[in-house]
Short mmCIF file of C-alpha atoms in Angstrom, two decimals:
data_model
loop_
_atom_site.label_atom_id
_atom_site.label_comp_id
_atom_site.label_asym_id
_atom_site.label_seq_id
_atom_site.Cartn_x
_atom_site.Cartn_y
_atom_site.Cartn_z
CA MET T 2 0.03 -0.01 0.06
CA GLU T 3 1.22 3.49 -0.79
CA VAL T 4 1.70 5.17 2.56
CA SER T 5 2.45 8.56 1.03
CA ARG T 6 -0.73 8.56 -1.17
CA ASN T 7 -2.96 7.84 1.76
CA TRP T 8 -1.15 10.50 3.77
CA ARG T 9 -1.74 13.03 0.99
CA LEU T 10 -5.47 12.30 0.95
CA GLN T 11 -5.87 12.43 4.70
CA GLU T 12 -7.48 15.85 5.01
CA GLN T 13 -10.24 15.12 2.43
CA ARG T 14 -10.75 11.63 3.76
CA TYR T 15 -10.89 12.36 7.48
CA LYS T 16 -12.93 15.56 7.26
CA LEU T 17 -14.49 15.91 3.86
CA VAL T 18 -12.33 18.93 3.00
CA GLY T 19 -12.93 20.09 -0.61
CA GLU T 20 -12.73 23.42 -2.29
CA THR T 21 -14.90 26.32 -3.24
CA CYS T 22 -14.72 28.42 -6.36
CA ASP T 23 -14.00 32.09 -5.77
CA SER T 24 -15.65 33.09 -9.03
CA CYS T 25 -19.00 31.28 -9.02
CA GLY T 26 -19.17 29.74 -5.48
CA VAL T 27 -19.54 26.13 -6.55
CA LYS T 28 -18.23 23.64 -3.99
CA LEU T 29 -15.91 20.95 -5.18
CA PHE T 30 -15.25 17.48 -3.86
CA PRO T 31 -12.72 15.92 -4.16
CA PRO T 32 -10.56 19.05 -4.42
CA ARG T 33 -9.31 19.50 -7.96
CA ASP T 34 -8.11 23.12 -8.04
CA VAL T 35 -10.26 24.10 -11.06
CA CYS T 36 -13.96 24.78 -10.99
CA LEU T 37 -16.06 22.34 -12.82
CA GLU T 38 -18.74 24.99 -13.69
CA CYS T 39 -16.73 28.03 -14.71
CA GLU T 40 -13.24 26.65 -15.12
CA ALA T 41 -11.70 29.32 -12.77
CA PRO T 42 -9.03 28.34 -10.40
CA ALA T 43 -10.49 27.08 -7.08
CA TYR T 44 -7.97 26.64 -4.34
CA GLU T 45 -9.90 27.89 -1.26
CA LEU T 46 -10.52 24.99 1.14
CA PHE T 47 -13.99 24.20 2.23
CA THR T 48 -15.20 21.67 4.86
CA PHE T 49 -18.41 20.00 3.93
CA THR T 50 -21.06 19.53 6.58
CA GLY T 51 -21.15 15.73 5.80
CA LEU T 52 -24.79 15.82 5.25
CA GLY T 53 -26.43 14.45 2.16
CA GLU T 54 -28.66 11.84 0.61
CA VAL T 55 -28.29 8.55 -1.25
CA PHE T 56 -28.47 9.28 -5.01
CA SER T 57 -27.96 5.61 -6.02
CA TYR T 58 -26.35 2.48 -4.54
CA THR T 59 -25.24 -1.01 -5.09
CA THR T 60 -24.12 -3.93 -3.02
CA ILE T 61 -20.54 -5.40 -3.41
CA TYR T 62 -20.33 -9.11 -2.84
CA ASP T 63 -17.07 -9.69 -4.72
CA ALA T 64 -14.87 -7.10 -3.08
CA PRO T 65 -11.56 -5.77 -4.55
CA ALA T 66 -8.29 -6.65 -2.81
CA GLY T 67 -8.12 -5.02 0.69
CA PHE T 68 -11.85 -4.86 1.16
CA GLU T 69 -12.63 -8.60 1.35
CA ASN T 70 -12.87 -8.44 5.15
CA THR T 71 -16.00 -6.28 5.10
CA ALA T 72 -17.94 -7.76 2.21
CA PRO T 73 -20.74 -7.72 1.49
CA TYR T 74 -21.08 -3.95 1.86
CA THR T 75 -23.12 -1.24 0.11
CA VAL T 76 -21.47 1.57 -1.87
CA ALA T 77 -23.44 4.65 -2.67
CA LEU T 78 -23.28 7.77 -4.69
CA VAL T 79 -24.05 10.35 -2.01
CA LYS T 80 -25.36 13.77 -3.03
CA LEU T 81 -23.87 16.19 -0.60
CA ALA T 82 -26.05 19.01 0.65
CA GLU T 83 -23.60 21.53 -0.85
CA GLY T 84 -23.89 19.83 -4.34
CA PRO T 85 -21.10 17.33 -5.23
CA LEU T 86 -21.68 13.61 -5.71
CA VAL T 87 -19.40 11.45 -3.71
CA THR T 88 -18.82 7.68 -4.00
CA ALA T 89 -18.53 6.09 -0.54
CA GLN T 90 -19.43 2.99 1.47
CA LEU T 91 -22.52 3.12 3.66
CA THR T 92 -22.09 1.84 7.21
CA ASP T 93 -24.28 1.07 10.23
CA ILE T 94 -27.12 0.00 8.00
CA ASP T 95 -28.57 -3.31 6.87
CA GLN T 96 -28.64 -3.56 3.00
CA GLU T 97 -32.38 -3.94 2.81
CA ASP T 98 -32.98 -0.60 4.55
CA VAL T 99 -31.00 1.50 1.99
CA HIS T 100 -33.18 3.54 -0.43
CA ILE T 101 -32.74 6.35 -2.90
CA GLY T 102 -33.22 9.72 -1.15
CA MET T 103 -32.23 8.40 2.25
CA PRO T 104 -30.63 11.13 4.37
CA VAL T 105 -27.16 10.22 5.49
CA GLU T 106 -24.31 11.80 7.40
CA MET T 107 -20.52 11.36 7.14
CA VAL T 108 -18.53 9.41 9.66
CA THR T 109 -14.91 8.58 9.78
CA ARG T 110 -14.29 4.86 9.68
CA LYS T 111 -11.63 2.32 8.93
CA LEU T 112 -11.48 1.90 5.16
CA ARG T 113 -8.93 -0.96 5.06
CA ALA T 114 -5.85 -2.28 6.66
CA ASP T 115 -2.66 -3.42 4.89
CA GLY T 116 -2.53 -6.85 6.54
CA PRO T 117 -1.97 -7.41 10.28
CA GLU T 118 1.31 -5.42 10.29
CA GLY T 119 0.73 -2.75 7.78
CA MET T 120 -0.98 0.71 8.17
CA ILE T 121 -4.72 1.21 8.79
CA VAL T 122 -6.45 3.67 6.43
CA TYR T 123 -9.23 5.81 7.72
CA GLY T 124 -11.72 7.81 5.71
CA TYR T 125 -15.25 8.92 5.18
CA LYS T 126 -18.32 6.60 4.95
CA PHE T 127 -22.00 7.59 5.37
CA ARG T 128 -24.70 6.30 7.58
CA PRO T 129 -28.24 7.18 8.48
CA SER T 130 -28.16 9.62 11.33
CA VAL T 131 -28.27 8.10 14.82
CA GLU T 132 -31.54 9.84 15.58
CA THR T 133 -33.14 8.36 12.40
CA ALA T 134 -31.85 4.97 13.26
CA VAL T 135 -33.52 5.10 16.67
CA ALA T 136 -36.82 6.55 15.53
CA MET H 11 6.98 13.25 59.81
CA THR H 12 3.58 15.06 60.12
CA GLU H 13 0.36 13.02 59.93
CA TYR H 14 -1.06 12.53 56.57
CA THR H 15 -4.72 13.67 55.89
CA PRO H 16 -6.93 13.22 52.86
CA LYS H 17 -6.99 17.11 52.41
CA GLN H 18 -3.30 16.98 51.56
CA GLY H 19 -4.14 14.69 48.61
CA LEU H 20 -6.85 16.87 47.24
CA MET H 21 -5.99 17.95 43.71
CA LYS H 22 -7.18 21.40 42.72
CA PRO H 23 -5.51 23.57 40.13
CA ASN H 24 -4.56 27.22 40.50
CA LEU H 25 -7.26 28.37 38.00
CA ASP H 26 -10.86 27.11 38.19
CA VAL H 27 -11.67 24.56 35.43
CA GLY H 28 -14.51 22.61 34.27
CA ILE H 29 -16.07 20.50 31.48
CA VAL H 30 -16.96 22.84 28.53
CA GLY H 31 -18.19 20.07 26.21
CA TYR H 32 -18.85 16.41 26.31
CA GLY H 33 -19.72 13.59 23.94
CA ALA H 34 -20.45 9.86 24.01
CA TYR H 35 -20.16 7.07 21.53
CA VAL H 36 -21.58 3.60 21.55
CA PRO H 37 -21.52 1.34 18.44
CA ARG H 38 -24.84 -0.01 17.22
CA TYR H 39 -24.34 -3.75 17.71
CA ARG H 40 -25.38 -5.65 20.87
CA ILE H 41 -24.73 -9.20 21.86
CA PRO H 42 -27.01 -10.44 24.74
CA ALA H 43 -25.17 -12.13 27.66
CA LYS H 44 -27.53 -15.08 27.28
CA GLU H 45 -26.22 -15.62 23.73
CA ILE H 46 -22.73 -15.93 25.21
CA SER H 47 -23.79 -18.28 27.98
CA LYS H 48 -25.62 -20.34 25.33
CA MET H 49 -22.29 -20.87 23.64
CA TRP H 50 -20.18 -21.84 26.59
CA THR H 51 -22.46 -22.96 29.53
CA GLY H 52 -25.45 -24.28 27.77
CA GLY H 53 -27.24 -21.20 28.86
CA VAL H 54 -27.16 -22.42 32.45
CA GLY H 55 -26.47 -20.00 35.38
CA GLY H 56 -26.85 -16.28 35.82
CA VAL H 57 -25.27 -13.61 33.58
CA PRO H 58 -23.59 -10.41 34.95
CA ILE H 59 -25.38 -7.97 32.58
CA GLN H 60 -28.22 -8.02 29.98
CA GLU H 61 -26.14 -7.25 26.89
CA LYS H 62 -22.95 -5.51 25.67
CA ALA H 63 -22.13 -3.15 22.83
CA VAL H 64 -19.84 -4.46 20.09
CA ASN H 65 -18.01 -2.48 17.52
CA GLY H 66 -18.64 -2.99 13.71
CA LEU H 67 -15.96 -4.21 11.41
CA ASP H 68 -14.97 -0.71 10.37
CA GLU H 69 -14.74 0.64 13.92
CA ASP H 70 -11.88 0.91 16.42
CA VAL H 71 -10.77 3.15 19.18
CA ILE H 72 -9.63 5.82 16.67
CA THR H 73 -12.94 6.09 14.71
CA MET H 74 -15.01 5.87 17.94
CA SER H 75 -12.94 8.56 19.61
CA ILE H 76 -13.36 10.82 16.57
CA GLU H 77 -17.18 10.57 16.85
CA ALA H 78 -17.18 11.26 20.56
CA ALA H 79 -14.69 14.18 20.10
CA ARG H 80 -16.99 15.59 17.33
CA ASN H 81 -19.93 15.44 19.59
CA THR H 82 -17.93 17.25 22.25
CA LEU H 83 -16.92 20.06 19.88
CA ASP H 84 -20.52 20.43 18.65
CA ARG H 85 -21.47 21.07 22.24
CA ALA H 86 -18.56 23.25 23.19
CA ARG H 87 -18.59 25.29 19.95
CA ILE H 88 -14.89 26.33 20.16
CA ASP H 89 -12.36 26.67 17.48
CA PRO H 90 -10.47 23.30 17.50
CA ARG H 91 -7.24 25.01 16.89
CA GLN H 92 -7.51 26.38 20.49
CA ILE H 93 -7.11 22.80 21.87
CA ARG H 94 -3.60 22.22 23.27
CA ALA H 95 -3.86 18.54 24.13
CA VAL H 96 -5.74 15.56 22.56
CA TRP H 97 -5.38 12.55 24.84
CA VAL H 98 -6.98 9.13 24.26
CA GLY H 99 -7.06 6.66 27.07
CA SER H 100 -7.65 3.04 26.10
CA GLU H 101 -6.39 -0.45 26.36
CA SER H 102 -7.28 -1.25 22.79
CA HIS H 103 -5.36 1.25 20.70
CA PRO H 104 -5.34 -0.06 17.08
CA TYR H 105 -1.53 0.34 16.92
CA ALA H 106 1.09 -0.72 19.53
CA VAL H 107 3.20 2.17 18.19
CA LYS H 108 1.59 5.11 16.45
CA PRO H 109 -0.70 7.37 18.55
CA SER H 110 -4.43 7.13 18.14
CA SER H 111 -4.56 10.69 19.48
CA ALA H 112 -2.71 12.16 16.54
CA THR H 113 -5.27 10.74 14.10
CA VAL H 114 -8.17 11.99 16.35
CA ALA H 115 -6.48 15.41 16.49
CA GLU H 116 -6.09 15.55 12.80
CA ALA H 117 -9.72 14.49 12.19
CA ILE H 118 -11.16 17.16 14.43
CA GLY H 119 -8.88 19.92 13.09
CA ALA H 120 -6.81 20.41 16.23
CA VAL H 121 -3.39 19.95 14.52
CA PRO H 122 -0.65 20.92 14.37
CA ASN H 123 -0.31 23.23 17.37
CA THR H 124 -1.32 20.67 19.95
CA GLN H 125 0.01 18.00 22.25
CA ALA H 126 -1.17 14.49 21.62
CA ALA H 127 -0.70 11.22 23.48
CA ASP H 128 -2.19 7.85 24.26
CA TRP H 129 -2.80 6.92 27.88
CA GLU H 130 -2.82 3.50 29.42
CA PHE H 131 -4.13 2.44 32.89
CA ALA H 132 -6.49 -0.39 32.31
CA CYS H 133 -9.99 0.94 32.72
CA LYS H 134 -9.01 4.36 34.17
CA ALA H 135 -6.87 5.54 31.26
CA GLY H 136 -9.57 8.09 30.31
CA THR H 137 -9.96 9.67 33.75
CA GLU H 138 -6.14 9.73 34.14
CA ALA H 139 -6.17 11.91 30.98
CA MET H 140 -8.85 14.06 32.58
CA GLN H 141 -6.66 14.63 35.64
CA ALA H 142 -3.88 15.72 33.38
CA ALA H 143 -6.17 17.94 31.33
CA ILE H 144 -7.37 19.63 34.55
CA ALA H 145 -3.68 20.41 35.33
CA PHE H 146 -2.96 21.58 31.77
CA VAL H 147 -5.84 24.10 31.79
CA GLY H 148 -5.65 24.83 35.49
CA SER H 149 -2.02 25.89 35.30
CA GLY H 150 -2.74 28.18 32.38
CA MET H 151 -0.63 26.18 29.92
CA ALA H 152 -3.69 25.57 27.79
CA GLN H 153 -7.09 27.07 27.17
CA TYR H 154 -8.61 23.70 26.32
CA ALA H 155 -7.54 20.06 26.59
CA LEU H 156 -9.49 17.09 25.25
CA SER H 157 -9.56 13.82 27.24
CA ILE H 158 -11.11 10.64 25.81
CA GLY H 159 -11.76 7.28 27.38
CA MET H 160 -12.61 4.75 24.70
CA ASP H 161 -12.30 0.99 24.28
CA THR H 162 -13.06 -2.06 22.17
CA ALA H 163 -12.38 -4.37 25.08
CA GLN H 164 -10.95 -7.83 24.67
CA GLY H 165 -12.57 -10.84 26.41
CA ARG H 166 -11.20 -14.35 26.04
CA PRO H 167 -13.79 -16.69 24.53
CA GLY H 168 -15.63 -18.50 27.28
CA ASP H 169 -13.99 -16.42 30.06
CA ALA H 170 -16.11 -14.52 32.67
CA LEU H 171 -15.03 -11.28 31.07
CA GLU H 172 -16.39 -12.15 27.74
CA TYR H 173 -19.85 -11.39 28.97
CA THR H 174 -18.97 -7.74 29.79
CA ALA H 175 -16.00 -6.57 27.74
CA ALA H 176 -17.65 -4.10 25.42
CA ALA H 177 -17.01 -1.17 23.09
CA GLY H 178 -17.83 2.52 23.64
CA GLY H 179 -16.72 5.58 25.63
CA ALA H 180 -16.81 9.31 25.91
CA ALA H 181 -14.84 12.53 25.54
CA VAL H 182 -14.71 15.57 27.72
CA LEU H 183 -13.19 18.97 26.79
CA ILE H 184 -11.69 20.67 29.87
CA GLY H 185 -11.60 24.46 29.77
CA PRO H 186 -12.01 27.53 32.02
CA ALA H 187 -14.66 27.27 34.68
CA ALA H 188 -16.41 30.41 33.37
CA GLU H 189 -17.31 28.48 30.18
CA ALA H 190 -18.14 25.16 31.83
CA VAL H 191 -21.27 23.09 31.83
CA ALA H 192 -19.83 21.44 34.98
CA VAL H 193 -17.23 22.95 37.17
CA ILE H 194 -14.67 20.60 38.79
CA ASN H 195 -14.31 21.39 42.48
CA GLY H 196 -11.46 18.98 43.07
CA SER H 197 -10.18 15.51 42.36
CA TYR H 198 -8.41 12.68 44.09
CA SER H 199 -6.22 9.78 42.90
CA PHE H 200 -5.71 6.62 44.79
CA VAL H 201 -3.18 4.11 43.43
CA THR H 202 -1.40 0.86 44.67
CA ASP H 203 0.29 -2.05 42.90
CA THR H 204 -2.48 -4.61 42.88
CA PRO H 205 -2.24 -7.45 40.35
CA ASP H 206 -6.01 -8.12 39.72
CA PHE H 207 -6.02 -7.90 35.80
CA TRP H 208 -3.33 -7.56 33.20
CA ARG H 209 -2.43 -8.32 29.61
CA ARG H 210 1.09 -8.98 28.54
CA ALA H 211 2.61 -7.44 25.32
CA HIS H 212 1.45 -9.32 22.23
CA ALA H 213 -1.20 -11.29 24.16
CA ASN H 214 -4.58 -11.15 22.58
CA TYR H 215 -6.56 -11.51 25.79
CA PRO H 216 -6.22 -10.28 29.30
CA SER H 217 -5.71 -12.47 32.40
CA HIS H 218 -7.27 -11.81 35.85
CA GLY H 219 -7.26 -12.81 39.41
CA ASP H 220 -10.87 -13.95 39.52
CA ARG H 221 -12.26 -13.05 42.99
CA PHE H 222 -9.15 -11.03 43.70
CA THR H 223 -10.66 -8.38 41.40
CA GLY H 224 -13.25 -7.55 44.06
CA GLU H 225 -12.26 -6.50 47.72
CA PRO H 226 -8.49 -5.80 47.37
CA ALA H 227 -8.87 -4.29 43.93
CA TYR H 228 -12.14 -2.57 42.91
CA PHE H 229 -13.69 -1.88 46.32
CA LYS H 230 -10.52 -0.72 48.09
CA HIS H 231 -9.54 1.70 45.45
CA VAL H 232 -13.00 3.12 44.56
CA MET H 233 -13.85 3.48 48.19
CA GLY H 234 -10.41 4.91 49.00
CA ALA H 235 -10.58 7.66 46.34
CA ALA H 236 -14.27 8.44 47.03
CA GLU H 237 -13.98 8.63 50.74
CA ALA H 238 -10.84 10.73 50.64
CA LEU H 239 -12.35 13.19 48.12
CA MET H 240 -15.44 13.56 50.14
CA GLU H 241 -13.55 14.03 53.40
CA ALA H 242 -11.19 16.51 51.76
CA LEU H 243 -14.15 18.56 50.55
CA ASP H 244 -16.27 18.11 53.63
CA ARG H 245 -19.08 16.24 51.78
CA THR H 246 -21.17 13.26 52.39
CA SER H 247 -23.20 11.04 49.98
CA ALA H 248 -26.21 13.15 50.69
CA ASP H 249 -24.56 16.21 49.28
CA TYR H 250 -24.61 14.72 45.73
CA ASP H 251 -27.52 14.54 43.35
CA TRP H 252 -25.78 11.97 41.14
CA ALA H 253 -22.91 9.58 41.40
CA VAL H 254 -21.09 7.32 38.83
CA PHE H 255 -18.66 4.54 39.59
CA HIS H 256 -16.66 2.43 37.16
CA GLN H 257 -18.85 -0.45 35.96
CA PRO H 258 -17.02 -3.77 35.30
CA ASN H 259 -20.44 -5.41 35.72
CA ALA H 260 -23.81 -4.37 37.10
CA LYS H 261 -23.19 -5.65 40.64
CA PHE H 262 -19.96 -3.86 41.71
CA PRO H 263 -20.99 -0.29 41.16
CA GLN H 264 -24.26 -0.85 42.93
CA ARG H 265 -22.60 -2.51 45.88
CA VAL H 266 -19.92 0.31 46.18
CA ALA H 267 -22.54 2.96 45.90
CA LYS H 268 -24.40 1.35 48.84
CA GLN H 269 -21.22 1.03 50.95
CA LEU H 270 -20.52 4.72 50.45
CA GLY H 271 -24.11 5.62 51.41
CA PHE H 272 -25.58 6.50 48.00
CA LYS H 273 -29.13 5.58 47.20
CA PRO H 274 -30.02 3.58 43.99
CA GLU H 275 -31.70 6.63 42.35
CA GLN H 276 -28.51 8.67 42.65
CA ILE H 277 -26.61 6.16 40.50
CA ALA H 278 -29.46 5.11 38.20
CA PRO H 279 -28.91 7.52 35.18
CA GLY H 280 -25.20 6.70 35.01
CA LEU H 281 -25.44 2.95 35.50
CA LEU H 282 -25.09 1.78 31.91
CA SER H 283 -23.28 -1.56 32.18
CA PRO H 284 -26.52 -3.68 32.21
CA ARG H 285 -27.31 -2.33 28.70
CA ILE H 286 -23.91 -1.77 27.11
CA GLY H 287 -21.43 -3.77 29.21
CA ASN H 288 -18.11 -2.61 30.59
CA THR H 289 -16.63 -0.14 28.16
CA TYR H 290 -13.32 -0.07 30.08
CA SER H 291 -11.70 3.27 29.76
CA GLY H 292 -15.01 4.63 28.58
CA SER H 293 -17.04 3.16 31.42
CA THR H 294 -17.07 5.91 34.05
CA MET H 295 -16.82 8.72 31.48
CA ILE H 296 -19.83 7.61 29.49
CA GLY H 297 -21.71 7.21 32.81
CA LEU H 298 -20.89 10.86 33.38
CA THR H 299 -22.15 11.90 29.92
CA ALA H 300 -25.38 10.12 30.60
CA ILE H 301 -25.81 12.05 33.85
CA LEU H 302 -24.91 15.36 32.16
CA ASP H 303 -27.61 14.65 29.58
CA ILE H 304 -30.24 14.78 32.29
CA ALA H 305 -28.67 16.93 35.11
CA GLU H 306 -30.13 20.31 36.20
CA PRO H 307 -28.08 23.51 36.90
CA GLY H 308 -26.70 23.34 40.44
CA ASP H 309 -26.67 19.50 40.66
CA ARG H 310 -23.60 17.95 42.27
CA ILE H 311 -21.88 14.79 40.77
CA LEU H 312 -19.38 12.39 42.29
CA MET H 313 -17.42 10.44 39.64
CA VAL H 314 -15.06 7.74 40.53
CA SER H 315 -13.21 5.51 37.94
CA TYR H 316 -11.38 2.31 38.54
CA GLY H 317 -8.41 0.80 36.65
CA SER H 318 -6.89 -2.56 37.31
CA GLY H 319 -3.35 -2.67 38.46
CA ALA H 320 -4.79 -0.66 40.34
CA GLY H 321 -6.20 2.78 41.02
CA SER H 322 -9.12 5.19 41.09
CA ASP H 323 -9.66 8.89 40.19
CA ALA H 324 -12.48 10.68 41.93
CA PHE H 325 -13.97 13.95 40.77
CA ASP H 326 -16.41 16.34 42.43
CA LEU H 327 -18.42 18.26 39.82
CA ARG H 328 -21.17 20.99 39.98
CA VAL H 329 -23.40 21.46 36.94
CA THR H 330 -23.85 25.10 35.73
CA ASP H 331 -26.63 26.98 33.85
CA LYS H 332 -24.79 26.34 30.64
CA ILE H 333 -25.83 22.63 30.51
CA GLU H 334 -29.27 23.39 29.15
CA GLU H 335 -27.92 25.50 26.37
CA VAL H 336 -25.40 22.81 25.08
CA ARG H 337 -27.08 19.49 25.90
CA ASP H 338 -29.11 19.16 22.69
CA ARG H 339 -26.30 20.35 20.29
CA ALA H 340 -25.20 16.66 19.81
CA THR H 341 -26.51 13.08 20.04
CA THR H 342 -27.30 12.12 23.65
CA THR H 343 -25.83 9.04 25.39
CA GLU H 344 -29.31 7.52 25.67
CA THR H 345 -29.89 7.91 21.87
CA TYR H 346 -26.72 5.97 21.18
CA ILE H 347 -27.75 3.19 23.63
CA SER H 348 -31.22 3.00 22.09
CA ARG H 349 -29.71 2.53 18.70
CA ARG H 350 -29.47 -1.24 18.96
CA THR H 351 -29.06 -4.09 16.48
CA GLU H 352 -28.81 -7.52 18.06
CA ILE H 353 -26.14 -9.96 16.79
CA ASP H 354 -25.53 -13.66 17.44
CA TYR H 355 -22.33 -15.29 18.62
CA ALA H 356 -21.30 -16.06 15.06
CA THR H 357 -21.50 -12.48 13.87
CA TYR H 358 -19.88 -11.32 17.11
CA SER H 359 -16.95 -13.77 16.44
CA ARG H 360 -16.46 -12.22 13.00
CA PHE H 361 -16.72 -8.58 14.12
CA ARG H 362 -14.27 -9.20 16.98
CA ASP H 363 -11.79 -11.08 14.77
CA LYS H 364 -12.03 -14.26 16.78
CA LEU H 365 -12.03 -16.62 13.68
CA LYS H 366 -8.65 -17.90 12.64
CA MET H 367 -8.58 -17.65 8.83
CA SER H 368 -5.19 -19.24 8.14
#
C-alpha cells in the first residue's frame, strides 16, 4: 500500500475537506483546484457538513483486494447538501434498509488495513443519522 | 513526619476549570449475555449484565474517539485550533506504536499546534487523561484540553470477562470554569500495585485474578478515592444529586454505591453496564455523559473511576446553567444506547476477529 498517497489524501478523507470556487461559489469534492462549472482556479479549502442523501447505490459481494474483510457492503453515490456527488461506502445499516433519497451523514471509519502489520487507512463513509436509526 | 490527611491529597488547580463540552459514543451492535452463555455454559446460570455493545468491522478506538470528540466540539462550539492537548485513554489502541490521538487530533482539526498522547491504565486511562487535562488548563498552559476514554475491550472466549468486555466511551473537553457546563471542584487519585488484571505485550486476551478483582482491587480503590475526596471537601453522599462509579459489571458499582451511602436513584442514570457492558476506559466517563444529559443546573456529581493494576480517580463536579444550552447540540448518550442491532455469537466472532482464517 502506498503510505504517502494515503497520507496526502488524509485531509479530504478524514474531514471531507474540498474546495470552493472564488468566481461562482460552486463547491468541489474531491478538491481539484479548477472549478467544474466556470473553469476558474479554485484553491480555497471548504469543509463540507457531511450531510447528504443517497443518490444511487449497489451492494458489493465480490470485493476488490483489501476490502474482502467487510464484504458484502453497500457503496453509494451520495449527493452532498452542498452539491457534489461522492462515492462512498455506507455503514451502520442493513442492506435492505437502503433507499434512494435516504438522508445520510458522514462518519470517519476504517476503510482498510494493509494486513496485520501494515498501516490502517481511515476515511469517510456515510450512515443514516443516529436519531433516524432510533426513530 | 507529620500525619497525613486526605486534604493533603486533594488535587485542585490554580485556575478554576470545568467541562466545557462532552460527547459519548456507543456502536450499534449488541450481543445479549444469554447468547454468550448459550455458547459456553449451555445457557445455565446467571449472567452479569443484559447485553454488551460491540464495535462493527470498520470501527476501532480511533474512529469511535473521533465521533465522541466531534460530539464534544458540537457542544462546546470552540475553534478546535485552541485545543492544546488531545489525549486518548484506552487499552485497545489499534496500533502498538503510532498514536491514536494524532489521528483523532487531525480528524477534528486540532493539528498541528497541539499536544497528543495515548494513555494506558486499564479501565482508568480516560480519567487519568482528565486529571492531566485539569492540570494543563488549571495551570494556564492551555485554554482547552480534550480527554477521551474509549475501548473495544478484549474478552477471552468463554472467560467470565467475555460477557462484559464491551465497546464505547466518551470525551470531555476541559476548559475555563467560566465556560463550563460542569465545574470541577477537586479531584483525588488513589493508586497501589495490585495485580488483579493484566495483559502482557502481544497477548490477545487479558488475564485476571478472579475473585481477587473484588475487595482488594475494585472496592478498596473506589472506596479509597471516593472517601478521601469527600472528606477533603467536607461532603457526604447526601450532598450529591448523582454519582457514577466504574462499571465492570452491574453488581460492583451498585454495591460500592451502597457502601458509600448512595441511594439507587443517585446512580441510576449513569449505570449503563447492564445495557452496554463494561466499556473499560470509557465506562465511568460515559456514565458521566449520561448524567450530564439529564442533570439540572446546580446538581452535584461524584465520579469515581477504577483501573486494574490498580487505582481510582475521583472527581467532584457541579453542573452550571450552561448545561441546558449545550445538551441538545449533539447526540445524547441515551440515543446511542437505544440505537441497537442485536447480533448472534457467530456475527460477534467475525466482528471481533475471533475466527482464525489461516
